[in-house]
Coordinates of C-alpha atoms in Angstrom, one line a residue:
Chain A
X1 CA 74.1 -2.2 -67.7
X2 CA 72.6 0.5 -65.5
X3 CA 74.1 1.1 -62.0
X4 CA 71.5 -0.8 -60.1
X5 CA 72.1 -3.9 -62.2
X6 CA 75.8 -3.5 -61.8
X7 CA 75.4 -3.3 -58.0
X8 CA 73.1 -6.3 -58.0
X9 CA 75.6 -8.3 -60.2
X10 CA 78.5 -7.5 -57.9
X11 CA 76.6 -8.6 -54.8
X12 CA 75.6 -11.9 -56.5
X13 CA 79.1 -12.6 -57.8
X14 CA 80.5 -12.2 -54.3
X15 CA 77.8 -14.4 -52.9
X16 CA 78.4 -17.1 -55.6
X17 CA 82.1 -17.1 -55.1
X18 CA 81.6 -17.2 -51.3
X19 CA 79.3 -20.2 -51.8
X20 CA 81.8 -21.8 -54.2
X21 CA 79.3 -22.0 -57.0
X22 CA 81.8 -20.3 -59.3
X23 CA 85.5 -19.7 -59.1
X24 CA 87.1 -16.3 -58.5
X25 CA 88.5 -16.1 -62.0
X26 CA 85.1 -16.9 -63.5
X27 CA 83.6 -14.0 -61.5
X28 CA 86.3 -11.7 -62.8
X29 CA 85.7 -12.9 -66.4
X30 CA 82.0 -12.0 -65.9
X31 CA 83.0 -8.6 -64.6
X32 CA 85.3 -7.9 -67.5
X33 CA 82.6 -9.1 -70.0
X34 CA 79.9 -6.8 -68.5
X35 CA 82.3 -3.9 -68.0
X36 CA 83.1 -3.9 -71.7
X37 CA 79.5 -3.4 -72.7
X38 CA 78.5 0.3 -73.1
X39 CA 76.6 1.6 -70.1
X40 CA 73.0 2.3 -70.7
X41 CA 72.1 6.0 -70.3
X42 CA 69.3 6.8 -67.9
X43 CA 68.4 9.9 -69.9
X44 CA 69.4 9.4 -73.5
X45 CA 68.7 11.9 -76.3
X46 CA 65.9 9.7 -77.5
X47 CA 64.5 9.4 -74.0
X48 CA 64.5 13.2 -73.7
X49 CA 62.6 13.5 -77.0
X50 CA 60.1 10.9 -75.9
X51 CA 59.7 12.8 -72.6
X52 CA 59.2 16.1 -74.3
X53 CA 56.6 14.5 -76.7
X54 CA 54.8 12.8 -73.9
X55 CA 54.8 16.0 -71.8
X56 CA 53.4 18.0 -74.7
X57 CA 50.7 15.5 -75.4
X58 CA 49.9 15.3 -71.6
X59 CA 49.7 19.1 -71.3
X60 CA 47.7 19.4 -74.5
X61 CA 45.2 16.8 -73.3
X62 CA 44.8 18.4 -69.9
X63 CA 44.3 21.8 -71.5
X64 CA 41.7 20.5 -74.0
X65 CA 39.8 18.7 -71.3
X66 CA 39.9 21.6 -68.8
X67 CA 38.9 24.2 -71.3
X68 CA 36.0 22.0 -72.5
X69 CA 35.2 20.6 -69.2
X70 CA 31.7 22.2 -69.1
X71 CA 31.0 20.9 -72.6
X72 CA 31.6 17.3 -71.6
X73 CA 28.3 15.9 -70.4
X74 CA 28.4 15.1 -66.7
X75 CA 27.6 11.5 -67.3
X76 CA 30.6 11.2 -69.6
X77 CA 32.9 12.7 -67.0
X78 CA 31.5 10.1 -64.5
X79 CA 31.9 7.3 -66.9
X80 CA 35.5 8.4 -67.6
X81 CA 36.2 8.2 -63.9
X82 CA 34.7 4.8 -63.6
X83 CA 36.7 3.6 -66.6
X84 CA 39.9 5.0 -65.0
X85 CA 39.0 3.2 -61.8
X86 CA 38.4 -0.1 -63.6
X87 CA 41.7 0.4 -65.6
X88 CA 43.7 0.9 -62.4
X89 CA 42.0 -2.0 -60.7
X90 CA 42.5 -4.4 -63.6
X91 CA 46.1 -3.2 -63.9
X92 CA 46.8 -3.9 -60.3
X93 CA 45.1 -7.3 -60.5
X94 CA 47.3 -8.2 -63.5
X95 CA 50.6 -6.8 -62.1
X96 CA 50.7 -8.8 -58.8
X97 CA 54.4 -9.8 -59.4
X98 CA 55.5 -6.5 -60.8
X99 CA 57.6 -4.5 -58.3
X100 CA 57.0 -1.1 -59.9
X101 CA 53.5 -1.2 -61.5
X102 CA 51.8 -3.1 -58.6
X103 CA 52.7 -0.6 -55.8
X104 CA 52.3 2.4 -58.1
X105 CA 48.8 1.3 -59.1
X106 CA 48.0 0.5 -55.5
X107 CA 48.8 4.1 -54.4
X108 CA 46.7 5.5 -57.3
X109 CA 43.8 3.2 -56.4
X110 CA 43.9 4.3 -52.7
X111 CA 43.6 7.9 -53.8
X112 CA 41.2 7.5 -56.7
X113 CA 38.0 7.3 -54.6
X114 CA 38.8 10.8 -53.3
X115 CA 39.1 12.1 -56.8
X116 CA 35.8 10.4 -57.6
X117 CA 34.1 12.0 -54.6
X118 CA 35.4 15.4 -55.7
X119 CA 34.1 14.8 -59.3
X120 CA 30.7 13.8 -58.0
X121 CA 30.7 16.9 -55.8
X122 CA 31.4 19.0 -58.8
X123 CA 28.8 17.4 -61.0
X124 CA 26.1 17.7 -58.4
X125 CA 27.4 21.0 -56.9
X126 CA 27.7 19.5 -53.4
X127 CA 29.1 21.4 -50.5
X128 CA 29.9 20.0 -47.1
X129 CA 32.7 19.2 -44.7
X130 CA 36.0 17.9 -45.7
X131 CA 36.0 15.0 -43.2
X132 CA 33.2 12.9 -44.8
X133 CA 34.9 12.5 -48.2
X134 CA 38.2 11.6 -46.6
X135 CA 36.5 9.1 -44.2
X136 CA 34.6 7.5 -47.1
X137 CA 37.9 7.3 -49.1
X138 CA 39.6 5.5 -46.2
X139 CA 36.8 2.9 -46.1
X140 CA 36.6 2.4 -49.9
X141 CA 40.4 2.0 -50.0
X142 CA 40.7 -0.4 -47.1
X143 CA 40.2 -3.6 -49.1
X144 CA 42.6 -2.4 -51.7
X145 CA 45.3 -2.1 -49.0
X146 CA 44.7 -5.4 -47.4
X147 CA 44.2 -7.4 -50.6
X148 CA 46.9 -5.8 -52.6
X149 CA 49.4 -5.8 -49.6
X150 CA 51.7 -3.2 -51.1
X151 CA 53.7 -1.2 -48.6
X152 CA 53.4 2.0 -50.5
X153 CA 49.6 1.7 -50.8
X154 CA 49.4 1.1 -47.1
X155 CA 51.6 4.2 -46.5
X156 CA 49.3 6.3 -48.7
X157 CA 46.3 4.9 -46.7
X158 CA 48.0 5.9 -43.5
X159 CA 48.7 9.4 -44.9
X160 CA 45.0 9.8 -45.8
X161 CA 44.1 8.5 -42.3
X162 CA 46.2 11.2 -40.6
X163 CA 44.7 13.8 -42.8
X164 CA 41.2 12.6 -42.1
X165 CA 41.5 12.4 -38.3
X166 CA 43.1 15.8 -38.0
X167 CA 40.5 17.4 -40.3
X168 CA 37.7 15.6 -38.5
X169 CA 38.8 16.7 -35.1
X170 CA 39.7 20.3 -36.0
X171 CA 37.0 21.2 -38.5
X172 CA 33.7 22.5 -37.0
X173 CA 30.8 20.4 -38.2
X174 CA 32.2 16.9 -38.6
X175 CA 30.9 14.2 -36.2
X176 CA 34.2 13.9 -34.4
X177 CA 34.8 17.7 -34.3
X178 CA 36.2 19.2 -31.1
X179 CA 35.7 22.8 -32.3
X180 CA 32.7 25.1 -32.2
X181 CA 29.2 24.1 -31.2
X182 CA 29.8 20.5 -32.3
X183 CA 32.6 20.0 -29.8
X184 CA 33.4 16.4 -28.9
X185 CA 30.9 15.9 -26.1
X186 CA 31.1 12.2 -25.3
X187 CA 34.1 10.3 -24.2
X188 CA 33.2 7.3 -26.4
X189 CA 34.1 9.3 -29.4
X190 CA 37.6 9.8 -28.0
X191 CA 37.8 6.1 -27.4
X192 CA 36.8 5.5 -31.0
X193 CA 39.5 7.9 -32.2
X194 CA 42.2 6.0 -30.1
X195 CA 40.9 2.6 -31.4
X196 CA 41.2 4.0 -35.0
X197 CA 44.7 5.1 -34.4
X198 CA 45.6 1.7 -32.9
X199 CA 44.0 -0.1 -35.9
X200 CA 46.0 2.1 -38.3
X201 CA 49.2 1.6 -36.4
X202 CA 48.6 -2.2 -36.6
X203 CA 47.9 -2.0 -40.3
X204 CA 50.9 0.1 -41.0
X205 CA 53.2 -2.2 -38.9
X206 CA 51.9 -5.2 -40.8
X207 CA 51.9 -3.8 -44.3
X208 CA 54.3 -0.8 -44.5
X209 CA 57.1 -1.6 -42.1
X210 CA 58.8 0.2 -39.2
X211 CA 59.7 3.5 -40.9
X212 CA 56.2 4.5 -41.8
X213 CA 55.0 3.1 -38.4
X214 CA 57.4 5.4 -36.7
X215 CA 56.1 8.4 -38.6
X216 CA 52.6 7.4 -37.7
X217 CA 53.5 7.2 -34.1
X218 CA 54.8 10.8 -34.3
X219 CA 51.6 11.9 -35.9
X220 CA 49.7 10.1 -33.1
X221 CA 51.6 11.9 -30.4
X222 CA 50.9 15.3 -32.1
X223 CA 47.3 14.3 -32.3
X224 CA 47.1 13.5 -28.6
X225 CA 48.7 16.8 -27.9
X226 CA 46.0 18.5 -30.0
X227 CA 43.3 16.5 -28.2
X228 CA 44.7 17.6 -24.9
X229 CA 44.8 21.3 -26.0
X230 CA 41.3 21.3 -27.4
X231 CA 39.3 19.1 -25.3
X232 CA 40.7 19.1 -21.8
X233 CA 41.7 21.9 -19.5
X234 CA 45.2 21.6 -20.8
X235 CA 45.9 25.1 -22.2
X236 CA 48.0 25.7 -25.4
X237 CA 46.7 29.0 -26.8
X238 CA 49.7 29.6 -29.1
X239 CA 49.5 27.6 -32.4
X240 CA 53.3 27.7 -32.7
X241 CA 53.6 25.4 -29.7
X242 CA 52.3 22.5 -31.9
X243 CA 55.2 23.0 -34.2
X244 CA 57.7 23.1 -31.3
X245 CA 56.2 19.8 -30.0
X246 CA 56.5 18.2 -33.5
X247 CA 60.1 19.5 -33.8
X248 CA 61.0 18.1 -30.4
X249 CA 59.4 14.7 -31.3
X250 CA 61.5 14.6 -34.5
X251 CA 64.6 14.8 -32.4
X252 CA 63.4 12.4 -29.8
X253 CA 62.6 9.7 -32.3
X254 CA 66.2 9.7 -33.5
X255 CA 66.9 7.6 -30.5
X256 CA 63.9 5.3 -31.1
X257 CA 66.2 2.4 -32.0
X258 CA 66.0 0.7 -28.7
X259 CA 62.3 1.4 -28.0
X260 CA 60.9 0.4 -31.3
X261 CA 63.4 -2.2 -32.4
X262 CA 64.5 -0.4 -35.5
X263 CA 68.0 -0.7 -37.0
X264 CA 70.2 2.3 -36.9
X265 CA 69.8 2.7 -40.6
X266 CA 66.0 2.8 -40.4
X267 CA 66.1 5.4 -37.6
X268 CA 68.5 7.6 -39.7
X269 CA 66.1 7.3 -42.6
X270 CA 63.1 8.3 -40.6
X271 CA 64.9 11.1 -38.9
X272 CA 66.1 12.4 -42.2
X273 CA 62.7 12.1 -43.8
X274 CA 60.9 13.8 -40.8
X275 CA 63.4 16.6 -40.8
X276 CA 63.0 17.2 -44.5
X277 CA 59.2 17.1 -44.3
X278 CA 59.2 19.5 -41.3
X279 CA 61.4 22.0 -43.1
X280 CA 59.2 21.7 -46.3
X281 CA 56.1 22.5 -44.2
X282 CA 57.8 25.5 -42.6
X283 CA 59.0 26.7 -46.1
X284 CA 55.4 27.7 -46.8
X285 CA 55.4 30.2 -44.0
X286 CA 56.9 32.9 -46.3
X287 CA 53.3 33.4 -47.5
X288 CA 52.6 34.8 -44.1
X289 CA 50.4 32.9 -41.7
X290 CA 48.4 34.0 -38.7
X291 CA 50.2 32.1 -35.9
X292 CA 49.9 33.7 -32.5
X293 CA 48.4 33.6 -29.0
X294 CA 49.3 33.7 -25.3
X295 CA 52.5 32.0 -24.1
X296 CA 51.9 31.7 -20.4
X297 CA 50.3 28.3 -20.7
X298 CA 50.7 24.7 -19.6
X299 CA 51.2 23.7 -23.2
X300 CA 54.3 25.8 -23.4
X301 CA 55.8 24.1 -20.3
X302 CA 55.0 20.7 -21.9
X303 CA 56.7 21.8 -25.1
X304 CA 59.7 23.0 -23.1
X305 CA 60.1 19.7 -21.3
X306 CA 59.8 17.8 -24.6
X307 CA 62.3 20.2 -26.2
X308 CA 64.9 19.5 -23.5
X309 CA 64.3 15.8 -23.9
X310 CA 64.7 16.3 -27.7
X311 CA 68.0 18.2 -27.4
X312 CA 69.4 15.6 -25.0
X313 CA 68.3 12.8 -27.3
X314 CA 69.9 14.5 -30.3
X315 CA 73.1 15.2 -28.4
X316 CA 73.3 11.5 -27.5
X317 CA 72.3 10.1 -30.9
X318 CA 74.8 8.4 -33.1
X319 CA 75.5 10.8 -36.0
X320 CA 77.8 8.5 -38.0
X321 CA 75.0 7.7 -40.5
X322 CA 74.4 11.4 -41.4
X323 CA 77.6 13.3 -40.7
X324 CA 79.2 15.0 -43.6
X325 CA 81.4 18.1 -43.7
X326 CA 82.0 19.4 -40.2
X327 CA 81.3 16.1 -38.6
X328 CA 78.6 15.1 -36.1
X329 CA 78.3 18.5 -34.4
X330 CA 77.2 20.2 -37.7
X331 CA 74.9 17.3 -38.4
X332 CA 73.2 17.7 -35.0
X333 CA 72.7 21.5 -35.6
X334 CA 71.1 20.8 -39.0
X335 CA 68.8 18.2 -37.5
X336 CA 67.8 20.6 -34.7
X337 CA 67.0 23.4 -37.1
X338 CA 63.3 22.6 -37.6
X339 CA 62.9 22.8 -33.8
X340 CA 64.9 26.0 -33.6
X341 CA 62.8 27.5 -36.5
X342 CA 59.6 26.4 -34.7
X343 CA 60.7 28.1 -31.5
X344 CA 61.2 31.3 -33.5
X345 CA 57.4 31.2 -34.3
X346 CA 56.8 31.8 -30.6
X347 CA 58.8 35.0 -30.7
X348 CA 56.4 37.5 -32.2
X349 CA 55.6 38.4 -35.8
X350 CA 58.5 36.7 -37.6
X351 CA 56.6 34.1 -39.5
X352 CA 57.6 35.2 -43.0
X353 CA 61.3 35.3 -42.0
X354 CA 60.9 31.8 -40.6
X355 CA 59.5 30.7 -44.0
X356 CA 62.4 32.2 -46.0
X357 CA 64.9 30.7 -43.5
X358 CA 63.2 27.3 -43.8
X359 CA 63.6 27.5 -47.6
X360 CA 67.3 28.3 -47.2
X361 CA 67.9 25.7 -44.5
X362 CA 66.2 23.0 -46.6
X363 CA 68.5 23.7 -49.6
X364 CA 71.5 23.6 -47.2
X365 CA 70.2 20.4 -45.6
X366 CA 69.8 18.7 -49.0
X367 CA 73.3 19.8 -50.2
X368 CA 74.8 18.6 -46.9
X369 CA 73.0 15.3 -47.2
X370 CA 74.4 14.8 -50.7
X371 CA 77.9 15.5 -49.4
X372 CA 77.6 13.1 -46.5
X373 CA 76.0 10.5 -48.8
X374 CA 79.1 10.7 -51.1
X375 CA 81.3 10.1 -48.1
X376 CA 79.3 7.1 -47.1
X377 CA 78.7 5.8 -50.7
X378 CA 74.9 6.0 -50.0
X379 CA 73.2 6.3 -53.4
X380 CA 69.7 6.1 -51.8
X381 CA 70.3 9.2 -49.7
X382 CA 71.6 11.1 -52.7
X383 CA 68.5 10.3 -54.6
X384 CA 66.3 11.3 -51.6
X385 CA 68.1 14.7 -51.3
X386 CA 67.8 15.4 -55.1
X387 CA 64.1 14.5 -54.9
X388 CA 63.5 16.9 -52.0
X389 CA 65.5 19.6 -53.7
X390 CA 63.5 19.1 -56.9
X391 CA 60.2 19.2 -54.9
X392 CA 61.2 22.4 -53.2
X393 CA 62.1 24.1 -56.6
X394 CA 58.8 22.8 -58.2
X395 CA 56.8 24.1 -55.2
X396 CA 58.3 27.6 -55.3
X397 CA 57.9 27.8 -59.1
X398 CA 54.2 26.9 -58.8
X399 CA 54.0 29.3 -55.9
X400 CA 55.1 32.3 -57.9
X401 CA 54.1 31.4 -61.5
X402 CA 51.1 29.0 -61.0
X403 CA 48.6 31.7 -60.9
X404 CA 49.8 33.1 -64.2
X405 CA 49.0 29.9 -66.0
X406 CA 45.9 31.0 -67.8
X407 CA 47.1 30.1 -71.3
X408 CA 48.3 27.0 -73.0
X409 CA 51.6 28.7 -74.0
X410 CA 52.4 29.5 -70.4
X411 CA 51.8 25.8 -69.6
X412 CA 54.2 24.8 -72.3
X413 CA 56.9 27.3 -71.1
X414 CA 56.5 26.0 -67.6
X415 CA 56.7 22.4 -68.9
X416 CA 60.0 23.2 -70.6
X417 CA 61.3 24.9 -67.5
X418 CA 60.5 21.7 -65.5
X419 CA 62.2 19.6 -68.2
X420 CA 65.3 21.8 -67.9
X421 CA 65.2 21.6 -64.2
X422 CA 64.8 17.8 -64.3
X423 CA 67.7 17.5 -66.7
X424 CA 69.9 19.7 -64.6
X425 CA 69.0 17.9 -61.4
X426 CA 69.6 14.5 -63.1
X427 CA 73.0 15.6 -64.4
X428 CA 73.9 16.7 -60.9
X429 CA 72.6 13.5 -59.4
X430 CA 74.6 11.4 -61.8
X431 CA 77.7 13.4 -61.1
X432 CA 77.3 12.8 -57.3
X433 CA 76.6 9.1 -57.9
X434 CA 79.8 8.8 -59.9
X435 CA 81.6 10.3 -57.0
X436 CA 79.9 7.8 -54.7
X437 CA 81.0 5.0 -57.0
X438 CA 84.6 6.3 -57.1
X439 CA 84.5 6.6 -53.3
X440 CA 83.2 3.0 -53.0
X441 CA 85.9 1.7 -55.3
X442 CA 88.6 3.5 -53.3
Chain B
X1 CA 42.9 -15.3 -55.6
X2 CA 43.8 -11.7 -54.8
X3 CA 42.9 -10.7 -58.4
X4 CA 39.4 -12.0 -57.8
X5 CA 39.0 -10.1 -54.5
X6 CA 40.5 -6.9 -56.1
X7 CA 37.9 -7.1 -58.9
X8 CA 35.1 -7.6 -56.3
X9 CA 36.4 -4.5 -54.5
X10 CA 36.2 -2.6 -57.8
X11 CA 32.6 -3.8 -58.3
X12 CA 31.8 -2.6 -54.8
X13 CA 33.3 0.8 -55.5
X14 CA 31.5 1.1 -58.8
X15 CA 28.2 0.2 -57.1
X16 CA 28.9 2.9 -54.5
X17 CA 29.5 5.7 -57.1
X18 CA 26.6 4.6 -59.3
X19 CA 24.2 4.4 -56.3
X20 CA 25.3 7.8 -55.2
X21 CA 24.6 9.2 -58.7
X22 CA 21.2 7.5 -58.7
X23 CA 20.3 9.0 -55.4
X24 CA 21.3 12.5 -56.6
X25 CA 19.5 12.1 -59.9
X26 CA 16.3 10.8 -58.2
X27 CA 16.3 13.6 -55.7
X28 CA 16.6 16.2 -58.5
X29 CA 13.9 14.5 -60.6
X30 CA 11.4 15.0 -57.8
X31 CA 12.4 18.4 -56.7
X32 CA 11.0 22.0 -57.1
X33 CA 13.2 24.6 -58.8
X34 CA 13.6 28.2 -57.7
X35 CA 16.1 31.0 -57.3
X36 CA 17.9 32.1 -54.1
X37 CA 19.5 35.5 -53.9
X38 CA 23.2 35.1 -53.3
X39 CA 26.5 37.1 -53.3
X40 CA 29.4 34.9 -54.6
X41 CA 33.0 35.4 -53.6
X42 CA 35.7 33.6 -55.6
X43 CA 38.5 31.8 -53.9
X44 CA 40.4 29.4 -56.0
X45 CA 41.5 26.0 -55.0
X46 CA 44.0 23.9 -57.0
X47 CA 42.8 20.7 -55.3
X48 CA 39.1 21.1 -55.7
X49 CA 39.0 22.9 -59.0
X50 CA 37.6 26.4 -59.4
X51 CA 34.7 27.2 -57.2
X52 CA 32.9 30.2 -55.7
X53 CA 31.8 30.4 -52.1
X54 CA 28.2 31.4 -51.9
X55 CA 26.7 33.5 -49.2
X56 CA 23.0 33.9 -48.8
X57 CA 21.2 36.9 -47.3
X58 CA 17.7 35.5 -47.2
X59 CA 18.3 32.0 -45.8
X60 CA 18.6 32.8 -42.0
X61 CA 15.3 33.9 -40.6
X62 CA 14.8 35.2 -37.1
X63 CA 14.3 32.8 -34.3
X64 CA 16.4 30.2 -32.5
X65 CA 16.7 26.5 -32.5
X66 CA 18.1 24.1 -29.9
X67 CA 20.5 21.4 -31.1
X68 CA 22.5 21.0 -34.3
X69 CA 19.7 20.4 -36.8
X70 CA 17.1 22.9 -38.0
X71 CA 14.1 22.8 -40.3
X72 CA 13.8 26.0 -42.3
X73 CA 10.6 27.0 -44.1
X74 CA 11.2 28.4 -47.6
X75 CA 8.5 30.3 -49.4
X76 CA 7.9 32.1 -52.7
X77 CA 8.9 35.8 -52.4
X78 CA 8.8 37.4 -55.9
X79 CA 9.5 36.7 -59.5
X80 CA 12.5 37.9 -61.5
X81 CA 13.1 37.9 -65.2
X82 CA 16.7 37.0 -66.3
X83 CA 17.6 36.8 -70.0
X84 CA 13.9 36.7 -71.0
X85 CA 13.0 33.9 -68.6
X86 CA 10.9 34.4 -65.5
X87 CA 11.9 32.6 -62.3
X88 CA 10.4 32.3 -58.8
X89 CA 12.6 33.6 -56.0
X90 CA 12.2 31.9 -52.6
X91 CA 13.4 33.0 -49.2
X92 CA 13.4 31.6 -45.7
X93 CA 10.5 32.7 -43.4
X94 CA 10.9 30.5 -40.3
X95 CA 13.3 28.1 -38.6
X96 CA 12.3 25.5 -36.0
X97 CA 13.6 22.2 -34.6
X98 CA 12.9 19.4 -37.1
X99 CA 10.7 17.6 -34.6
X100 CA 8.3 20.5 -34.5
X101 CA 7.4 20.4 -38.2
X102 CA 4.0 18.8 -38.7
X103 CA 3.3 18.8 -42.5
X104 CA 6.6 18.6 -44.5
X105 CA 4.8 18.4 -47.9
X106 CA 6.5 20.2 -50.8
X107 CA 4.6 22.5 -53.1
X108 CA 5.4 24.9 -56.0
X109 CA 5.3 27.8 -53.5
X110 CA 7.1 26.5 -50.4
X111 CA 8.6 23.7 -48.5
X112 CA 10.9 22.7 -45.6
X113 CA 14.7 22.5 -46.0
X114 CA 17.0 20.7 -43.6
X115 CA 20.0 22.6 -42.2
X116 CA 22.9 22.0 -39.8
X117 CA 23.5 24.6 -37.2
X118 CA 27.2 25.4 -37.3
X119 CA 28.0 28.0 -34.7
X120 CA 25.7 31.0 -35.4
X121 CA 24.9 30.1 -39.0
X122 CA 22.8 27.6 -40.9
X123 CA 24.5 25.2 -43.2
X124 CA 22.3 23.8 -46.1
X125 CA 25.2 22.2 -48.0
X126 CA 24.9 24.8 -50.8
X127 CA 27.9 26.9 -50.1
X128 CA 29.9 26.2 -53.2
X129 CA 29.5 26.5 -56.9
X130 CA 32.0 24.7 -59.1
X131 CA 32.8 26.0 -62.5
X132 CA 35.1 25.2 -65.4
X133 CA 38.3 26.8 -66.6
X134 CA 36.3 28.1 -69.7
X135 CA 33.7 29.8 -67.6
X136 CA 36.2 31.3 -65.2
X137 CA 36.9 34.4 -67.3
X138 CA 33.3 35.1 -67.8
X139 CA 32.5 34.8 -64.1
X140 CA 35.6 36.9 -63.1
X141 CA 34.5 39.7 -65.4
X142 CA 31.2 40.1 -63.5
X143 CA 31.1 43.2 -61.3
X144 CA 27.6 44.4 -60.6
X145 CA 24.1 43.1 -61.0
X146 CA 22.0 40.5 -59.1
X147 CA 23.2 37.0 -58.5
X148 CA 21.0 34.0 -57.9
X149 CA 21.5 30.3 -57.3
X150 CA 19.2 28.1 -59.2
X151 CA 18.4 25.6 -56.4
X152 CA 16.2 22.6 -56.0
X153 CA 14.4 21.4 -52.9
X154 CA 13.5 17.8 -52.6
X155 CA 10.7 16.2 -50.7
X156 CA 13.2 14.9 -48.2
X157 CA 14.3 18.5 -47.3
X158 CA 17.5 18.5 -49.3
X159 CA 18.6 21.7 -50.9
X160 CA 20.9 21.4 -53.9
X161 CA 22.6 23.9 -56.3
X162 CA 21.9 23.5 -60.0
X163 CA 23.4 26.6 -61.6
X164 CA 24.4 30.2 -61.1
X165 CA 22.1 32.8 -62.7
X166 CA 22.9 36.5 -62.9
X167 CA 21.4 39.6 -64.2
X168 CA 23.9 42.3 -65.1
X169 CA 21.3 45.0 -64.7
X170 CA 20.8 46.2 -61.2
X171 CA 17.3 45.3 -59.9
X172 CA 14.7 48.1 -60.4
X173 CA 13.4 49.4 -57.0

């Protein structure tokens, strides 16, 4: 039995005994019987071999295709894409009751049209704005989201929507652009943008649930701030102010429980996720980015007011869900760090330092999360922290070694490095989960 | 029930992509081919694949247009021979508002191309050239010489990139 099955069985046994469907000694007999069976290993030696084999075949296939890409006739590339599209669609149609394949294929299908548009763009050497392909992808994927009704596919759709509307508004040349000569001139386009946000919020609330809806609300508030800064007389000037506003909103939404009717657990999930995402974005600043501008602006005062509200909200928030070593005060400081790092962006030319700090803080944040999750016997949070830690390591490896990957052997070395990293992370994860289990039993 | 609607969605998406391919192929089948002088720079993009950004020196003639659309008159300028094959090279000679163009007919020596006015520059939608991993090393090794885009101009005023052509030898004065 794997851990999830054990947890499920334990919950069912308690329920059945409570409902008097089985007696307590029968439940105990079942526990003993299942406990005597050898536990299935998540990552067995055989599984590792299969993984290495699959990875090698995958890398080999990618290399063969990419090195011979130009030799593959365009029509074959296009046919290949249409076949992949049909395969994913058919798979989704046939996996309606499957809790893993259905949602996974739904997410892939939402994103596949964008890949198709990119392929068509390559085949026909098309240039143009980034907004149109994203907007077309949104429209093509809309029926998939509503017919499939998978929460993860709807979340992916919402992500593409946020990407689309920000690109459309900020990129010169798109029909909803607010930059350059094509600046948003008519108020009806602003109304269209708000209606689109409302529709997306409705869709996300219906199909993806409150956590994704809350994140979409945050994106909407940042969007409105961007609109105000670009379109009205509201003056922002310094790009770092956007980050301060987003950081303050992250803190404010920790107390969204009463306003949005979310459970404390959900709010903690969203707060954790938003903080991790924010730090991950800031971690890219070590490349050096050109953030700057004047500070004596209305935008700064607005950000300052939001920041005060955010600090007050965080100070009043219930930290029991996330507190680990050091208690609630340390947890509060950790959750305020994205906002503090954003504020550093306003203080001159320290962007690279902010990037390095964000990398360090994200590692500490994940380790702290694992520790607090052990105390609370929260396996889900352990897995989330391990995932973010793995993502950060993968990103930095690609940052520094990605450009060196000009040969197949380099790909293979990197593949083995990833395998070793995955193995190490999984060992660590299992160790922490065992601690969680022991804590739960105690 | 949902399976049926999902398959209908798939059919609609396939129709979209096939129709798009049809429009592009039809436009190219009825277009005139020529070269445009260019100077490529090569940023890399992991999401979009490898591509070069193309800059044109002969596609922004003097004059001014009101609004966000422009019609640009392209005409034959000279002939060049690259790898034993002779190509016509076109350049822009005039830009006006689209409504002021009387005869838009396309010939083997000239035609009207549509452009979007973005800030101070004209955007013809031919700013990128995508290339494969195998061709990357060859293109990265290029240092000097003349670069041209093999372009097509359709009767509807659409400019498209077909290929990148280069001559390692500097042009004779």
